[in-house]
mmCIF file of C-alpha atoms in Angstrom:
data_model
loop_
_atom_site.group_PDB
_atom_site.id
_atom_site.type_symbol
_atom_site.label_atom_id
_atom_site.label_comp_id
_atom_site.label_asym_id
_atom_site.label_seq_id
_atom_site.Cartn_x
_atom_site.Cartn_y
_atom_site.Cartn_z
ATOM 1 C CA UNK I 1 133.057 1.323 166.042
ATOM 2 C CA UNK I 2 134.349 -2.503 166.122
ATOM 3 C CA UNK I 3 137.968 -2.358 165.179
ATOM 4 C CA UNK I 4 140.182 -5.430 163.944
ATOM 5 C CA UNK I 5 143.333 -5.630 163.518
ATOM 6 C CA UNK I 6 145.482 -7.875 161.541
ATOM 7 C CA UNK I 7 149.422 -7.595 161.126
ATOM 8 C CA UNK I 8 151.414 -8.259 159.520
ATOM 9 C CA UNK I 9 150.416 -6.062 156.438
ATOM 10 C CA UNK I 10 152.392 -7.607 153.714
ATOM 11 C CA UNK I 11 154.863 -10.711 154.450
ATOM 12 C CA UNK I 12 157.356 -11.968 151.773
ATOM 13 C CA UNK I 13 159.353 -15.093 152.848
ATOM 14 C CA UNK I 14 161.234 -18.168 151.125
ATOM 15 C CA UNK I 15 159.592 -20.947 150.908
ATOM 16 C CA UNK I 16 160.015 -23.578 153.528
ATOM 17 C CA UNK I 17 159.319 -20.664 155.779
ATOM 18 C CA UNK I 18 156.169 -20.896 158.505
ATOM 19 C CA UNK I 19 154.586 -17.570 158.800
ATOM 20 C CA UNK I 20 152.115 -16.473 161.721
ATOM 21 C CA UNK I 21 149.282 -13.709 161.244
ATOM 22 C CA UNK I 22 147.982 -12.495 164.228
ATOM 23 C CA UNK I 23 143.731 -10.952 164.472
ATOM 24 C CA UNK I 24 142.598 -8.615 166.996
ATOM 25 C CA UNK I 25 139.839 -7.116 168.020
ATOM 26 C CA UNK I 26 140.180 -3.972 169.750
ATOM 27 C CA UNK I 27 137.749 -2.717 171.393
ATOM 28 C CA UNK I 28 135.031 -5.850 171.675
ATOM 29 C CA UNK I 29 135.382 -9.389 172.774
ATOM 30 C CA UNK I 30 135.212 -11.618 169.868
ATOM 31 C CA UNK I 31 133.593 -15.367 170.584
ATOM 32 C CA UNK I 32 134.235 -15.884 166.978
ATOM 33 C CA UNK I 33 136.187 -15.209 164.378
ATOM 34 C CA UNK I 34 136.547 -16.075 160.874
ATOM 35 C CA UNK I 35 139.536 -16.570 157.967
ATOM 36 C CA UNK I 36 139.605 -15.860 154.571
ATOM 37 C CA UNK I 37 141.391 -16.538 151.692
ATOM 38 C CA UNK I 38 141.113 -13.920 148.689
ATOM 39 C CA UNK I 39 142.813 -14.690 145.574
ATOM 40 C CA UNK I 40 143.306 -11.682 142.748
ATOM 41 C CA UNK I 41 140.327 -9.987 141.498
ATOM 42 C CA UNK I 42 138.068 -13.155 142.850
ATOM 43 C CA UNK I 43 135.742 -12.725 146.250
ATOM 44 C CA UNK I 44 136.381 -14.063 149.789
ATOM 45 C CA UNK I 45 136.584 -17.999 150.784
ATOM 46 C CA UNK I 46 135.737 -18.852 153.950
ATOM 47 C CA UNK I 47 138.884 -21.517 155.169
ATOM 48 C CA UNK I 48 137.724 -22.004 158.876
ATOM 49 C CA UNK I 49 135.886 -20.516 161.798
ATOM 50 C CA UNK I 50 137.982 -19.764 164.850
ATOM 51 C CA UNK I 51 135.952 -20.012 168.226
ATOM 52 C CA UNK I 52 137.838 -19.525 171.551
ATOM 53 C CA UNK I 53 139.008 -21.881 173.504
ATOM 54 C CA UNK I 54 138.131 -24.636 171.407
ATOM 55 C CA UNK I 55 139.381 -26.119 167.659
ATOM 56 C CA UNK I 56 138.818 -24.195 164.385
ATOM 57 C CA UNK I 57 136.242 -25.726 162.690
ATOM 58 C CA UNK I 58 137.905 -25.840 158.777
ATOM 59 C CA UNK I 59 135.807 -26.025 155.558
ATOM 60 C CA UNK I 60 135.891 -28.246 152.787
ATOM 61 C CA UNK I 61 139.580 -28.485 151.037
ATOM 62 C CA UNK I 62 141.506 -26.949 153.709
ATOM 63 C CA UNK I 63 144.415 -28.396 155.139
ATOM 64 C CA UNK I 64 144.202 -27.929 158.782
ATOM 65 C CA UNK I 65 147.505 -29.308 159.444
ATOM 66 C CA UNK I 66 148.658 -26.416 156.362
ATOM 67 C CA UNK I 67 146.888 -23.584 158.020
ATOM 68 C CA UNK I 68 147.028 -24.132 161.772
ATOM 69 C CA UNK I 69 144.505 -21.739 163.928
ATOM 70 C CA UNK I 70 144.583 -20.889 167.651
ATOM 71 C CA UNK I 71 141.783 -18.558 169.584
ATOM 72 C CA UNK I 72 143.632 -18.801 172.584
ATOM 73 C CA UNK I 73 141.532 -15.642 173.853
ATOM 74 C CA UNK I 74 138.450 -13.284 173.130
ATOM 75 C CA UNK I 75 140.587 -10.874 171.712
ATOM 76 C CA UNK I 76 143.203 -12.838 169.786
ATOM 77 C CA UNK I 77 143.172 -15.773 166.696
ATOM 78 C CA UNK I 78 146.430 -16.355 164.950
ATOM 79 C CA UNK I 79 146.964 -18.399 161.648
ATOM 80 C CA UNK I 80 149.795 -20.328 160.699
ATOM 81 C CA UNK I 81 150.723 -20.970 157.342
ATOM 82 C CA UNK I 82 153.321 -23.923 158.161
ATOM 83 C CA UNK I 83 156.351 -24.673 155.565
ATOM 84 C CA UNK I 84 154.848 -22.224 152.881
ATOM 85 C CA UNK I 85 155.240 -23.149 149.236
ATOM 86 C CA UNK I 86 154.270 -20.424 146.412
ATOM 87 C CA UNK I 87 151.091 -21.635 145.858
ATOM 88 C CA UNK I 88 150.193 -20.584 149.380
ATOM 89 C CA UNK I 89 150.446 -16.816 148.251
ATOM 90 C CA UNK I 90 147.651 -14.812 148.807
ATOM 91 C CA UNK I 91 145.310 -12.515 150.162
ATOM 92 C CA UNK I 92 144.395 -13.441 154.152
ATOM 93 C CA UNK I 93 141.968 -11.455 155.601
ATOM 94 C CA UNK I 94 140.347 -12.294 159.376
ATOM 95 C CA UNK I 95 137.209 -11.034 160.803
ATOM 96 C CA UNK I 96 135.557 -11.124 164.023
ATOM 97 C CA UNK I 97 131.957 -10.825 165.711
ATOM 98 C CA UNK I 98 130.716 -10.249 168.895
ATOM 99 C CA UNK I 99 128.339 -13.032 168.775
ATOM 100 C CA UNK I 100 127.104 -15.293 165.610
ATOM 101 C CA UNK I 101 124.058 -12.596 165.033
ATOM 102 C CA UNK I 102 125.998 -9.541 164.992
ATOM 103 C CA UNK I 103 128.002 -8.494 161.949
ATOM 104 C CA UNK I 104 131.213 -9.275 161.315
ATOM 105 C CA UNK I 105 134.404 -6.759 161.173
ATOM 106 C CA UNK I 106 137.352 -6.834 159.186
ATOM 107 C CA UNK I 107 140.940 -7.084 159.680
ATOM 108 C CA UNK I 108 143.178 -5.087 156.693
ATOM 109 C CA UNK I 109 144.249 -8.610 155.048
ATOM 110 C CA UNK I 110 147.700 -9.732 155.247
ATOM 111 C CA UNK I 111 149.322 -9.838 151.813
ATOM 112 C CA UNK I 112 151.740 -13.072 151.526
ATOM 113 C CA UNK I 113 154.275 -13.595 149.190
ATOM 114 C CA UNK I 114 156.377 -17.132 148.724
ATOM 115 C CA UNK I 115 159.273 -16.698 146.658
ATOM 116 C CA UNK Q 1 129.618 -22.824 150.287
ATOM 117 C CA UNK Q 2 127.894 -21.841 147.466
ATOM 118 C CA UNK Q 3 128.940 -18.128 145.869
ATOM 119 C CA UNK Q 4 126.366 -15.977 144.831
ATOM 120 C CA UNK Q 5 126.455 -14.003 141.811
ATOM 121 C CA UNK Q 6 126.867 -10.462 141.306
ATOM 122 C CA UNK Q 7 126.094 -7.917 138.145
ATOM 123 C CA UNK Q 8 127.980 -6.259 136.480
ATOM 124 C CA UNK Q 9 131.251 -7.533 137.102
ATOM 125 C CA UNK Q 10 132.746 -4.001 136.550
ATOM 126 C CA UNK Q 11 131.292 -1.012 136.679
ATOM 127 C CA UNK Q 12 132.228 2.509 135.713
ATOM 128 C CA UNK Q 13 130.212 5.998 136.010
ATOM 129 C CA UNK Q 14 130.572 9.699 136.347
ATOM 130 C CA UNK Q 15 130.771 11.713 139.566
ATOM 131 C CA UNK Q 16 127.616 12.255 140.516
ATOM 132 C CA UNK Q 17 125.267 9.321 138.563
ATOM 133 C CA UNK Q 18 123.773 6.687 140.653
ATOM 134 C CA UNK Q 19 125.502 3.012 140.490
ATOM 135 C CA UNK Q 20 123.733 -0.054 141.271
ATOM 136 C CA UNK Q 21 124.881 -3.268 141.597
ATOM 137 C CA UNK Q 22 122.959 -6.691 142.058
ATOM 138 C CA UNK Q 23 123.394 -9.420 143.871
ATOM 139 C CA UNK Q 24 121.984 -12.823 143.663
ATOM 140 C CA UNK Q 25 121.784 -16.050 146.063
ATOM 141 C CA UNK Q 26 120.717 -19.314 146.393
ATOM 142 C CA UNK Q 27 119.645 -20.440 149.481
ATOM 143 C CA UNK Q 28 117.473 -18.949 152.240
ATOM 144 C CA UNK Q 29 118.794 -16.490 154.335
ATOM 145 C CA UNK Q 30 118.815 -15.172 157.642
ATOM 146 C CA UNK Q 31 120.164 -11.683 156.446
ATOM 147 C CA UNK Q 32 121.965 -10.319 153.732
ATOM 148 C CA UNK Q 33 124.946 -8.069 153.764
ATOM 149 C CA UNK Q 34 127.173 -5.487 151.569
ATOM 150 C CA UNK Q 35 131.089 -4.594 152.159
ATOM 151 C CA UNK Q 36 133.119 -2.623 150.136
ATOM 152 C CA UNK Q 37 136.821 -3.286 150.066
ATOM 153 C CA UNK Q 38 139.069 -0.832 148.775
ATOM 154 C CA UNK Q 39 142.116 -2.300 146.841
ATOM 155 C CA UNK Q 40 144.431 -4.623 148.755
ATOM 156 C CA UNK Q 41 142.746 -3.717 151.728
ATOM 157 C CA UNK Q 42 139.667 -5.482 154.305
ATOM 158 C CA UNK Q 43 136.248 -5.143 153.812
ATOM 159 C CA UNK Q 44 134.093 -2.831 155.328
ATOM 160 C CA UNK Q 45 130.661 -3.340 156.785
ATOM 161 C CA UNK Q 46 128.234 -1.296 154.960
ATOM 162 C CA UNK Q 47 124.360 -2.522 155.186
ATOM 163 C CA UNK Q 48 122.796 -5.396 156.753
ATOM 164 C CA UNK Q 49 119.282 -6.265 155.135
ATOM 165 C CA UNK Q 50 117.519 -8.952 157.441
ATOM 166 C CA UNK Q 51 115.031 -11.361 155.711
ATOM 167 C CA UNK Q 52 112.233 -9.884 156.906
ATOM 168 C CA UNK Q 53 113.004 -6.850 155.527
ATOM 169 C CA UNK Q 54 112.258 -5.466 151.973
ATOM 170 C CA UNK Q 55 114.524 -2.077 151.954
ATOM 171 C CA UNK Q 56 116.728 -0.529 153.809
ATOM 172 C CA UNK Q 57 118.818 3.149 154.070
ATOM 173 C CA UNK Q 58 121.650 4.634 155.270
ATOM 174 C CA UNK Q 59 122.961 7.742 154.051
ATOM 175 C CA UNK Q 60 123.645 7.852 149.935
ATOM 176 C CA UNK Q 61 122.415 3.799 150.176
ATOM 177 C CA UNK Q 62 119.764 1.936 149.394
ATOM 178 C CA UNK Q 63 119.597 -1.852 149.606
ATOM 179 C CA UNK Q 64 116.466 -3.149 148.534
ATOM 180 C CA UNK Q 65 116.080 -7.600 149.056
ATOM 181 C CA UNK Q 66 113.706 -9.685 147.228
ATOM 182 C CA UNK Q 67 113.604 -13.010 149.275
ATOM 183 C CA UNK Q 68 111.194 -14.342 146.181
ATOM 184 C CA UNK Q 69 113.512 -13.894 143.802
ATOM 185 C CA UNK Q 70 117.337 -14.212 146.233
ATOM 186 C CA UNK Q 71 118.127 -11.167 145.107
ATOM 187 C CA UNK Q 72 119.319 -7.461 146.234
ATOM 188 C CA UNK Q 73 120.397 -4.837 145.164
ATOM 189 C CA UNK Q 74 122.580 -1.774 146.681
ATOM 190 C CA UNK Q 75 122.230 1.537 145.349
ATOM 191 C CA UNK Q 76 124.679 4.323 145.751
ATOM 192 C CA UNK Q 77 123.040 7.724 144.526
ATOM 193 C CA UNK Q 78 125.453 10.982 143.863
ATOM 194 C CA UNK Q 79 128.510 9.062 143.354
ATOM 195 C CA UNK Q 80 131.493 10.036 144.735
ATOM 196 C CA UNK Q 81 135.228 9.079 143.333
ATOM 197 C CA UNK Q 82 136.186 8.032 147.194
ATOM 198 C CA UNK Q 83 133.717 5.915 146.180
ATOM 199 C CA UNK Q 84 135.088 3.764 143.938
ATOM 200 C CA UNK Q 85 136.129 0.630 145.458
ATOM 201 C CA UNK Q 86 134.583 -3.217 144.905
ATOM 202 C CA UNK Q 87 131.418 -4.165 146.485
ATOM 203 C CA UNK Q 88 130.669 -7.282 147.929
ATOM 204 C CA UNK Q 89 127.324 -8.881 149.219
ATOM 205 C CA UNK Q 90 127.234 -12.006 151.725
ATOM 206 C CA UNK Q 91 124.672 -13.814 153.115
ATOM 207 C CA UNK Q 92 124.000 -15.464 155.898
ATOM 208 C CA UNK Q 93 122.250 -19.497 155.521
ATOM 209 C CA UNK Q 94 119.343 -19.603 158.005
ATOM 210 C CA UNK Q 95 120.346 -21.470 160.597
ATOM 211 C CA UNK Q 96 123.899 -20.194 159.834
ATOM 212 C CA UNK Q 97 126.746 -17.866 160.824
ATOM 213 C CA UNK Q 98 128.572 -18.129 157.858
ATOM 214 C CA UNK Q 99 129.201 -15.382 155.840
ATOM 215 C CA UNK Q 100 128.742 -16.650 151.820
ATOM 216 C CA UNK Q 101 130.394 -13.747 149.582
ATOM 217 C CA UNK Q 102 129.110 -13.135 145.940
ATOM 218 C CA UNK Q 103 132.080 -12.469 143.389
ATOM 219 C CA UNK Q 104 131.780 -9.068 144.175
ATOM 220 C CA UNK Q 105 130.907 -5.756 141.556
ATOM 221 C CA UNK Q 106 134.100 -3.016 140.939
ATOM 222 C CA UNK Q 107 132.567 0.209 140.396
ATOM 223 C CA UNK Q 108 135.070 3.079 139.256
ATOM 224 C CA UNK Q 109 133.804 6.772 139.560
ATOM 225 C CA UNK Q 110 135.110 8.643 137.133
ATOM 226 C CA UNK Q 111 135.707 12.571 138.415
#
């Protein structure tokens, strides 16, 4: 099956700190791919759509300059959370089709922590 | 986006009992979707319903959509403890690629 990966796992930093999370796909080619926020015990937001090779599109209330997002290549998106501040601390969690009709797979979420 | 709602919130059975959980939405769809995500972990892809479908199988589920009413509903029969976990549907806008979660149902099977 469609496998995503997403590392790291868990980050804890100071804030001030940019931190990078990296989303593969494994085995497919992904034209798309998508990140999430996820805050305790509350369902997935959608922050912005990743399509390679050209700009994350970013949805309503998210700082792209805050959470900067390159697809540099079928296989690979990376976010950037730039100078983190505590209230950046969450649950990040990438996915990634094949195409905008197939379904999409999940990454293992990043956990990040801003002390 | 727009969240859908799920029922119950929380959910808790024996090993063995059925657990369903609903789902609601608001606009129309293209196709409708349920993940599971076990604690501090991704989501997994479990079911897709398309619009144009009314019910739908795969091993111990069932989904069943009502486009009338934007609803569904996912089914688990002979509940498991490994399958205790939150449950999440999304659906997809027509026209759309966007996934739009509901708030998700935790179900906890008791052994």
């Amino acid at each position: 099956g469609a496998v995503v990966s997403q590392h790291p796992s868990r980050v804890i930093c100071k804030s001030g700190t940019s931190v990078k999370i990296e989303c593969r796909s494994l085995d497919f080619q992904a034209t798309t791919m998508f990140w999430y926020r996820q805050f305790p015990k509350q369902s997935l937001m959608l922050m912005a759509t990743s399509n390679e090779g050209s700009k994350a599109t970013y949805e309503q209330g998210v700082e792209k300059d805050k959470f900067l997002i390159n697809h540099a290549s079928l296989t690979l998106s990376t976010l950037t959370v730039t100078s983190a501040h505590p209230e950046d601390s969450s649950f990040y969690i990438c996915s990634a089709s094949e195409s905008v009709t197939q379904p999409q797979h999940f990454g293992d979420g990043t956990r990040l922590s801003i002390l | 986006s727009q969240q859908g709602e799920e029922d119950p919130q929380a959910l808790s059975i024996q090993e063995g009992e059925n657990a369903t959980m609903n789902c609601s939405y608001k606009t129309s769809i293209n196709n409708l979707q349920w993940y599971r995500q076990n604690s501090g972990r991704g989501l997994v892809h479990l079911i897709l319903i398309r619009s144009n479908e009314r019910e739908k199988h795969s091993g111990r589920l069932r989904v069943t959509l009502d486009t009338s009413k934007k609803s569904s509903s996912l089914l688990i029969t002979a509940s498991r403890a490994a399958d205790t976990a939150s449950y999440f549907c999304a659906s997809i806008g027509a026209g759309s690629y966007q996934l739009t979660f509901g708030k998700g149902t935790k179900l906890s099977v008791i052994p």
